[in-house]
Amino acid sequence: AAAFVATKAQGATVQATDRKGAPVVASQWESAHNNGRTDLVAGLDGEPYILLTDDTGKLTEYALRAECTHLGCLVGPWDSARNRFVCPCHGSEYDRTGKVLRGPAPQSLKLAKVEVDDNDFVSLSTWIEPDFRV
Ligand code: FES
């Protein structure tokens, strides 16, 4: 947990930082996660978020808060064999959009908006659009 240095922003947008605290560079992230692998970044409120890529290898427009909505354990990395995220604590399962597939988690993972700026840095902000998973 110490690897996640909170980057508190004034508003509800924050630069995503990797496990070493370095700003995430979109193109580097994409090439390092080119087979659907996911990893955590520090996002809003310094909380861990899952960054994902789509079928073309580009970052998706959403990140997922990594805390299971059951009791807050960190969900595991993407399990490509099972095609889902699995929470190690009590077995809740989520699809790649964070939609809950199996409880006891009562809700889908929380979304954050992903944006890439002109310098290729990644930011996360509060998801204000409707939840596309319902
Ligand atoms: Fe994830 Fe209980 S905390 S299933």
PDB file of N, CA and C in Angstrom, residues 25-101:
ATOM      1  N   VAL A  25       2.184   7.063 -18.437  1.00  0.00           N
ATOM      2  CA  VAL A  25       2.243   7.520 -19.823  1.00  0.00           C
ATOM      3  C   VAL A  25       1.446   6.515 -20.657  1.00  0.00           C
ATOM      4  N   ALA A  26       0.439   7.013 -21.349  1.00  0.00           N
ATOM      5  CA  ALA A  26      -0.540   6.127 -21.996  1.00  0.00           C
ATOM      6  C   ALA A  26       0.116   5.133 -22.956  1.00  0.00           C
ATOM      7  N   SER A  27       0.963   5.621 -23.846  1.00  0.00           N
ATOM      8  CA  SER A  27       1.523   4.721 -24.867  1.00  0.00           C
ATOM      9  C   SER A  27       2.409   3.651 -24.227  1.00  0.00           C
ATOM     10  N   GLN A  28       3.153   4.039 -23.185  1.00  0.00           N
ATOM     11  CA  GLN A  28       4.007   3.050 -22.505  1.00  0.00           C
ATOM     12  C   GLN A  28       3.158   2.012 -21.787  1.00  0.00           C
ATOM     13  N   TRP A  29       2.102   2.505 -21.160  1.00  0.00           N
ATOM     14  CA  TRP A  29       1.206   1.590 -20.449  1.00  0.00           C
ATOM     15  C   TRP A  29       0.600   0.587 -21.413  1.00  0.00           C
ATOM     16  N   GLU A  30       0.145   1.112 -22.555  1.00  0.00           N
ATOM     17  CA  GLU A  30      -0.516   0.245 -23.530  1.00  0.00           C
ATOM     18  C   GLU A  30       0.436  -0.832 -24.046  1.00  0.00           C
ATOM     19  N   SER A  31       1.679  -0.457 -24.320  1.00  0.00           N
ATOM     20  CA  SER A  31       2.587  -1.479 -24.859  1.00  0.00           C
ATOM     21  C   SER A  31       3.007  -2.476 -23.787  1.00  0.00           C
ATOM     22  N   ALA A  32       2.961  -2.060 -22.531  1.00  0.00           N
ATOM     23  CA  ALA A  32       3.323  -2.985 -21.447  1.00  0.00           C
ATOM     24  C   ALA A  32       2.154  -3.880 -21.038  1.00  0.00           C
ATOM     25  N   HIS A  33       0.970  -3.599 -21.543  1.00  0.00           N
ATOM     26  CA  HIS A  33      -0.220  -4.381 -21.166  1.00  0.00           C
ATOM     27  C   HIS A  33      -0.962  -4.784 -22.433  1.00  0.00           C
ATOM     28  N   ASN A  34      -0.193  -5.349 -23.368  1.00  0.00           N
ATOM     29  CA  ASN A  34      -0.743  -5.535 -24.713  1.00  0.00           C
ATOM     30  C   ASN A  34      -1.550  -6.811 -24.869  1.00  0.00           C
ATOM     31  N   ASN A  35      -1.667  -7.589 -23.817  1.00  0.00           N
ATOM     32  CA  ASN A  35      -2.411  -8.835 -23.970  1.00  0.00           C
ATOM     33  C   ASN A  35      -3.593  -8.900 -23.015  1.00  0.00           C
ATOM     34  N   GLY A  36      -4.137  -7.745 -22.710  1.00  0.00           N
ATOM     35  CA  GLY A  36      -5.315  -7.705 -21.851  1.00  0.00           C
ATOM     36  C   GLY A  36      -4.986  -7.635 -20.379  1.00  0.00           C
ATOM     37  N   ARG A  37      -3.691  -7.689 -20.044  1.00  0.00           N
ATOM     38  CA  ARG A  37      -3.318  -7.613 -18.629  1.00  0.00           C
ATOM     39  C   ARG A  37      -3.764  -6.275 -18.039  1.00  0.00           C
ATOM     40  N   THR A  38      -4.075  -6.311 -16.784  1.00  0.00           N
ATOM     41  CA  THR A  38      -4.473  -5.081 -16.104  1.00  0.00           C
ATOM     42  C   THR A  38      -3.470  -4.809 -14.990  1.00  0.00           C
ATOM     43  N   ASP A  39      -3.462  -3.593 -14.502  1.00  0.00           N
ATOM     44  CA  ASP A  39      -2.648  -3.285 -13.328  1.00  0.00           C
ATOM     45  C   ASP A  39      -3.289  -2.096 -12.632  1.00  0.00           C
ATOM     46  N   LEU A  40      -2.768  -1.863 -11.448  1.00  0.00           N
ATOM     47  CA  LEU A  40      -3.337  -0.808 -10.617  1.00  0.00           C
ATOM     48  C   LEU A  40      -2.575   0.491 -10.785  1.00  0.00           C
ATOM     49  N   VAL A  41      -3.310   1.579 -10.675  1.00  0.00           N
ATOM     50  CA  VAL A  41      -2.707   2.898 -10.569  1.00  0.00           C
ATOM     51  C   VAL A  41      -3.346   3.586  -9.366  1.00  0.00           C
ATOM     52  N   ALA A  42      -2.670   4.602  -8.866  1.00  0.00           N
ATOM     53  CA  ALA A  42      -3.292   5.434  -7.840  1.00  0.00           C
ATOM     54  C   ALA A  42      -4.134   6.476  -8.549  1.00  0.00           C
ATOM     55  N   GLY A  43      -5.378   6.552  -8.154  1.00  0.00           N
ATOM     56  CA  GLY A  43      -6.300   7.462  -8.820  1.00  0.00           C
ATOM     57  C   GLY A  43      -6.953   8.401  -7.833  1.00  0.00           C
ATOM     58  N   LEU A  44      -8.214   8.631  -8.013  1.00  0.00           N
ATOM     59  CA  LEU A  44      -8.946   9.588  -7.188  1.00  0.00           C
ATOM     60  C   LEU A  44      -8.793   9.261  -5.708  1.00  0.00           C
ATOM     61  N   ASP A  45      -8.528  10.280  -4.923  1.00  0.00           N
ATOM     62  CA  ASP A  45      -8.335  10.134  -3.479  1.00  0.00           C
ATOM     63  C   ASP A  45      -7.198   9.180  -3.133  1.00  0.00           C
ATOM     64  N   GLY A  46      -6.275   8.968  -4.081  1.00  0.00           N
ATOM     65  CA  GLY A  46      -5.157   8.067  -3.834  1.00  0.00           C
ATOM     66  C   GLY A  46      -5.551   6.606  -3.792  1.00  0.00           C
ATOM     67  N   GLU A  47      -6.774   6.313  -4.150  1.00  0.00           N
ATOM     68  CA  GLU A  47      -7.254   4.930  -4.109  1.00  0.00           C
ATOM     69  C   GLU A  47      -6.766   4.165  -5.334  1.00  0.00           C
ATOM     70  N   PRO A  48      -6.587   2.854  -5.188  1.00  0.00           N
ATOM     71  CA  PRO A  48      -6.162   2.062  -6.333  1.00  0.00           C
ATOM     72  C   PRO A  48      -7.281   1.873  -7.365  1.00  0.00           C
ATOM     73  N   TYR A  49      -6.928   2.107  -8.591  1.00  0.00           N
ATOM     74  CA  TYR A  49      -7.856   1.899  -9.710  1.00  0.00           C
ATOM     75  C   TYR A  49      -7.217   0.951 -10.706  1.00  0.00           C
ATOM     76  N   ILE A  50      -8.052   0.210 -11.390  1.00  0.00           N
ATOM     77  CA  ILE A  50      -7.594  -0.724 -12.418  1.00  0.00           C
ATOM     78  C   ILE A  50      -7.635  -0.009 -13.759  1.00  0.00           C
ATOM     79  N   LEU A  51      -6.496   0.026 -14.458  1.00  0.00           N
ATOM     80  CA  LEU A  51      -6.479   0.529 -15.830  1.00  0.00           C
ATOM     81  C   LEU A  51      -6.592  -0.664 -16.766  1.00  0.00           C
ATOM     82  N   LEU A  52      -7.373  -0.495 -17.824  1.00  0.00           N
ATOM     83  CA  LEU A  52      -7.617  -1.585 -18.763  1.00  0.00           C
ATOM     84  C   LEU A  52      -7.393  -1.116 -20.184  1.00  0.00           C
ATOM     85  N   THR A  53      -7.124  -2.087 -21.048  1.00  0.00           N
ATOM     86  CA  THR A  53      -7.064  -1.804 -22.472  1.00  0.00           C
ATOM     87  C   THR A  53      -8.212  -2.524 -23.165  1.00  0.00           C
ATOM     88  N   ASP A  54      -8.567  -1.989 -24.336  1.00  0.00           N
ATOM     89  CA  ASP A  54      -9.645  -2.610 -25.101  1.00  0.00           C
ATOM     90  C   ASP A  54      -9.066  -3.610 -26.110  1.00  0.00           C
ATOM     91  N   ASP A  55      -9.895  -4.094 -27.015  1.00  0.00           N
ATOM     92  CA  ASP A  55      -9.463  -5.112 -27.975  1.00  0.00           C
ATOM     93  C   ASP A  55      -8.348  -4.621 -28.894  1.00  0.00           C
ATOM     94  N   THR A  56      -8.273  -3.315 -29.085  1.00  0.00           N
ATOM     95  CA  THR A  56      -7.241  -2.764 -29.966  1.00  0.00           C
ATOM     96  C   THR A  56      -5.986  -2.390 -29.192  1.00  0.00           C
ATOM     97  N   GLY A  57      -5.989  -2.637 -27.890  1.00  0.00           N
ATOM     98  CA  GLY A  57      -4.804  -2.343 -27.093  1.00  0.00           C
ATOM     99  C   GLY A  57      -4.761  -0.931 -26.546  1.00  0.00           C
ATOM    100  N   LYS A  58      -5.818  -0.155 -26.806  1.00  0.00           N
ATOM    101  CA  LYS A  58      -5.869   1.218 -26.304  1.00  0.00           C
ATOM    102  C   LYS A  58      -6.516   1.238 -24.923  1.00  0.00           C
ATOM    103  N   LEU A  59      -6.131   2.214 -24.131  1.00  0.00           N
ATOM    104  CA  LEU A  59      -6.781   2.374 -22.827  1.00  0.00           C
ATOM    105  C   LEU A  59      -8.274   2.588 -23.013  1.00  0.00           C
ATOM    106  N   THR A  60      -9.047   1.957 -22.175  1.00  0.00           N
ATOM    107  CA  THR A  60     -10.489   2.194 -22.208  1.00  0.00           C
ATOM    108  C   THR A  60     -10.795   3.557 -21.602  1.00  0.00           C
ATOM    109  N   GLU A  61     -11.993   4.056 -21.871  1.00  0.00           N
ATOM    110  CA  GLU A  61     -12.348   5.385 -21.376  1.00  0.00           C
ATOM    111  C   GLU A  61     -12.764   5.346 -19.907  1.00  0.00           C
ATOM    112  N   TYR A  62     -12.742   4.164 -19.334  1.00  0.00           N
ATOM    113  CA  TYR A  62     -13.068   4.061 -17.920  1.00  0.00           C
ATOM    114  C   TYR A  62     -11.977   3.286 -17.201  1.00  0.00           C
ATOM    115  N   ALA A  63     -11.787   3.611 -15.944  1.00  0.00           N
ATOM    116  CA  ALA A  63     -10.986   2.801 -15.032  1.00  0.00           C
ATOM    117  C   ALA A  63     -11.940   2.290 -13.972  1.00  0.00           C
ATOM    118  N   LEU A  64     -11.529   1.260 -13.264  1.00  0.00           N
ATOM    119  CA  LEU A  64     -12.382   0.647 -12.237  1.00  0.00           C
ATOM    120  C   LEU A  64     -11.734   0.783 -10.873  1.00  0.00           C
ATOM    121  N   ARG A  65     -12.479   1.280  -9.922  1.00  0.00           N
ATOM    122  CA  ARG A  65     -11.957   1.283  -8.567  1.00  0.00           C
ATOM    123  C   ARG A  65     -11.775  -0.164  -8.128  1.00  0.00           C
ATOM    124  N   ALA A  66     -10.584  -0.463  -7.624  1.00  0.00           N
ATOM    125  CA  ALA A  66     -10.214  -1.867  -7.408  1.00  0.00           C
ATOM    126  C   ALA A  66     -10.804  -2.461  -6.146  1.00  0.00           C
ATOM    127  N   GLU A  67     -11.496  -1.662  -5.364  1.00  0.00           N
ATOM    128  CA  GLU A  67     -12.073  -2.179  -4.124  1.00  0.00           C
ATOM    129  C   GLU A  67     -13.360  -2.920  -4.398  1.00  0.00           C
ATOM    130  N   CYS A  68     -13.385  -4.177  -3.993  1.00  0.00           N
ATOM    131  CA  CYS A  68     -14.600  -4.975  -4.097  1.00  0.00           C
ATOM    132  C   CYS A  68     -15.732  -4.266  -3.352  1.00  0.00           C
ATOM    133  N   THR A  69     -16.914  -4.281  -3.951  1.00  0.00           N
ATOM    134  CA  THR A  69     -18.036  -3.580  -3.314  1.00  0.00           C
ATOM    135  C   THR A  69     -18.656  -4.384  -2.181  1.00  0.00           C
ATOM    136  N   HIS A  70     -18.114  -5.569  -1.912  1.00  0.00           N
ATOM    137  CA  HIS A  70     -18.601  -6.329  -0.757  1.00  0.00           C
ATOM    138  C   HIS A  70     -17.999  -5.738   0.520  1.00  0.00           C
ATOM    139  N   LEU A  71     -16.750  -6.043   0.802  1.00  0.00           N
ATOM    140  CA  LEU A  71     -16.134  -5.532   2.024  1.00  0.00           C
ATOM    141  C   LEU A  71     -14.812  -4.835   1.758  1.00  0.00           C
ATOM    142  N   GLY A  72     -14.579  -4.495   0.505  1.00  0.00           N
ATOM    143  CA  GLY A  72     -13.460  -3.610   0.217  1.00  0.00           C
ATOM    144  C   GLY A  72     -12.118  -4.253  -0.052  1.00  0.00           C
ATOM    145  N   CYS A  73     -12.037  -5.568  -0.192  1.00  0.00           N
ATOM    146  CA  CYS A  73     -10.770  -6.182  -0.590  1.00  0.00           C
ATOM    147  C   CYS A  73     -10.386  -5.708  -1.993  1.00  0.00           C
ATOM    148  N   LEU A  74      -9.106  -5.773  -2.297  1.00  0.00           N
ATOM    149  CA  LEU A  74      -8.673  -5.481  -3.656  1.00  0.00           C
ATOM    150  C   LEU A  74      -8.996  -6.676  -4.537  1.00  0.00           C
ATOM    151  N   VAL A  75      -9.716  -6.436  -5.616  1.00  0.00           N
ATOM    152  CA  VAL A  75      -9.997  -7.539  -6.523  1.00  0.00           C
ATOM    153  C   VAL A  75      -8.708  -7.915  -7.246  1.00  0.00           C
ATOM    154  N   GLY A  76      -8.626  -9.153  -7.684  1.00  0.00           N
ATOM    155  CA  GLY A  76      -7.420  -9.634  -8.344  1.00  0.00           C
ATOM    156  C   GLY A  76      -7.246  -8.999  -9.706  1.00  0.00           C
ATOM    157  N   PRO A  77      -6.084  -9.236 -10.333  1.00  0.00           N
ATOM    158  CA  PRO A  77      -5.903  -8.776 -11.708  1.00  0.00           C
ATOM    159  C   PRO A  77      -6.831  -9.546 -12.640  1.00  0.00           C
ATOM    160  N   TRP A  78      -6.945  -9.064 -13.864  1.00  0.00           N
ATOM    161  CA  TRP A  78      -7.811  -9.720 -14.846  1.00  0.00           C
ATOM    162  C   TRP A  78      -7.404 -11.178 -15.002  1.00  0.00           C
ATOM    163  N   ASP A  79      -8.367 -12.069 -14.870  1.00  0.00           N
ATOM    164  CA  ASP A  79      -8.136 -13.495 -15.031  1.00  0.00           C
ATOM    165  C   ASP A  79      -8.584 -13.867 -16.444  1.00  0.00           C
ATOM    166  N   SER A  80      -7.628 -13.964 -17.354  1.00  0.00           N
ATOM    167  CA  SER A  80      -8.006 -14.163 -18.753  1.00  0.00           C
ATOM    168  C   SER A  80      -8.568 -15.561 -18.974  1.00  0.00           C
ATOM    169  N   ALA A  81      -8.152 -16.530 -18.165  1.00  0.00           N
ATOM    170  CA  ALA A  81      -8.679 -17.886 -18.331  1.00  0.00           C
ATOM    171  C   ALA A  81     -10.162 -17.921 -17.974  1.00  0.00           C
ATOM    172  N   ARG A  82     -10.522 -17.201 -16.938  1.00  0.00           N
ATOM    173  CA  ARG A  82     -11.921 -17.214 -16.500  1.00  0.00           C
ATOM    174  C   ARG A  82     -12.699 -16.036 -17.059  1.00  0.00           C
ATOM    175  N   ASN A  83     -11.990 -15.119 -17.696  1.00  0.00           N
ATOM    176  CA  ASN A  83     -12.621 -13.969 -18.324  1.00  0.00           C
ATOM    177  C   ASN A  83     -13.365 -13.101 -17.304  1.00  0.00           C
ATOM    178  N   ARG A  84     -12.732 -12.848 -16.192  1.00  0.00           N
ATOM    179  CA  ARG A  84     -13.358 -12.024 -15.156  1.00  0.00           C
ATOM    180  C   ARG A  84     -12.331 -11.583 -14.119  1.00  0.00           C
ATOM    181  N   PHE A  85     -12.729 -10.588 -13.343  1.00  0.00           N
ATOM    182  CA  PHE A  85     -11.991 -10.242 -12.140  1.00  0.00           C
ATOM    183  C   PHE A  85     -12.594 -11.051 -10.998  1.00  0.00           C
ATOM    184  N   VAL A  86     -11.743 -11.562 -10.130  1.00  0.00           N
ATOM    185  CA  VAL A  86     -12.229 -12.343  -8.999  1.00  0.00           C
ATOM    186  C   VAL A  86     -11.694 -11.714  -7.718  1.00  0.00           C
ATOM    187  N   CYS A  87     -12.564 -11.523  -6.760  1.00  0.00           N
ATOM    188  CA  CYS A  87     -12.134 -11.015  -5.459  1.00  0.00           C
ATOM    189  C   CYS A  87     -11.605 -12.183  -4.634  1.00  0.00           C
ATOM    190  N   PRO A  88     -10.384 -12.050  -4.097  1.00  0.00           N
ATOM    191  CA  PRO A  88      -9.789 -13.165  -3.366  1.00  0.00           C
ATOM    192  C   PRO A  88     -10.450 -13.421  -2.012  1.00  0.00           C
ATOM    193  N   CYS A  89     -11.215 -12.465  -1.518  1.00  0.00           N
ATOM    194  CA  CYS A  89     -11.729 -12.616  -0.146  1.00  0.00           C
ATOM    195  C   CYS A  89     -12.926 -13.560  -0.066  1.00  0.00           C
ATOM    196  N   HIS A  90     -13.971 -13.293  -0.854  1.00  0.00           N
ATOM    197  CA  HIS A  90     -15.160 -14.147  -0.759  1.00  0.00           C
ATOM    198  C   HIS A  90     -15.683 -14.538  -2.134  1.00  0.00           C
ATOM    199  N   GLY A  91     -14.862 -14.339  -3.150  1.00  0.00           N
ATOM    200  CA  GLY A  91     -15.177 -14.906  -4.450  1.00  0.00           C
ATOM    201  C   GLY A  91     -16.112 -14.122  -5.359  1.00  0.00           C
ATOM    202  N   SER A  92     -16.357 -12.868  -5.053  1.00  0.00           N
ATOM    203  CA  SER A  92     -17.184 -12.087  -5.984  1.00  0.00           C
ATOM    204  C   SER A  92     -16.487 -11.986  -7.332  1.00  0.00           C
ATOM    205  N   GLU A  93     -17.291 -11.896  -8.379  1.00  0.00           N
ATOM    206  CA  GLU A  93     -16.745 -11.857  -9.732  1.00  0.00           C
ATOM    207  C   GLU A  93     -17.328 -10.680 -10.498  1.00  0.00           C
ATOM    208  N   TYR A  94     -16.482 -10.110 -11.366  1.00  0.00           N
ATOM    209  CA  TYR A  94     -16.872  -8.938 -12.158  1.00  0.00           C
ATOM    210  C   TYR A  94     -16.386  -9.132 -13.589  1.00  0.00           C
ATOM    211  N   ASP A  95     -17.122  -8.598 -14.541  1.00  0.00           N
ATOM    212  CA  ASP A  95     -16.651  -8.674 -15.926  1.00  0.00           C
ATOM    213  C   ASP A  95     -15.677  -7.526 -16.209  1.00  0.00           C
ATOM    214  N   ARG A  96     -15.268  -7.397 -17.471  1.00  0.00           N
ATOM    215  CA  ARG A  96     -14.216  -6.429 -17.784  1.00  0.00           C
ATOM    216  C   ARG A  96     -14.696  -4.984 -17.692  1.00  0.00           C
ATOM    217  N   THR A  97     -15.980  -4.797 -17.637  1.00  0.00           N
ATOM    218  CA  THR A  97     -16.491  -3.448 -17.394  1.00  0.00           C
ATOM    219  C   THR A  97     -16.711  -3.200 -15.904  1.00  0.00           C
ATOM    220  N   GLY A  98     -16.371  -4.182 -15.086  1.00  0.00           N
ATOM    221  CA  GLY A  98     -16.582  -4.031 -13.650  1.00  0.00           C
ATOM    222  C   GLY A  98     -17.979  -4.398 -13.200  1.00  0.00           C
ATOM    223  N   LYS A  99     -18.785  -4.881 -14.131  1.00  0.00           N
ATOM    224  CA  LYS A  99     -20.149  -5.275 -13.771  1.00  0.00           C
ATOM    225  C   LYS A  99     -20.112  -6.540 -12.925  1.00  0.00           C
ATOM    226  N   VAL A 100     -20.868  -6.528 -11.837  1.00  0.00           N
ATOM    227  CA  VAL A 100     -20.824  -7.688 -10.946  1.00  0.00           C
ATOM    228  C   VAL A 100     -21.526  -8.866 -11.610  1.00  0.00           C
ATOM    229  N   LEU A 101     -20.834 -10.018 -11.616  1.00  0.00           N
ATOM    230  CA  LEU A 101     -21.384 -11.243 -12.196  1.00  0.00           C
ATOM    231  C   LEU A 101     -21.836 -12.201 -11.107  1.00  0.00           C
TER     232      LEU A 101
END
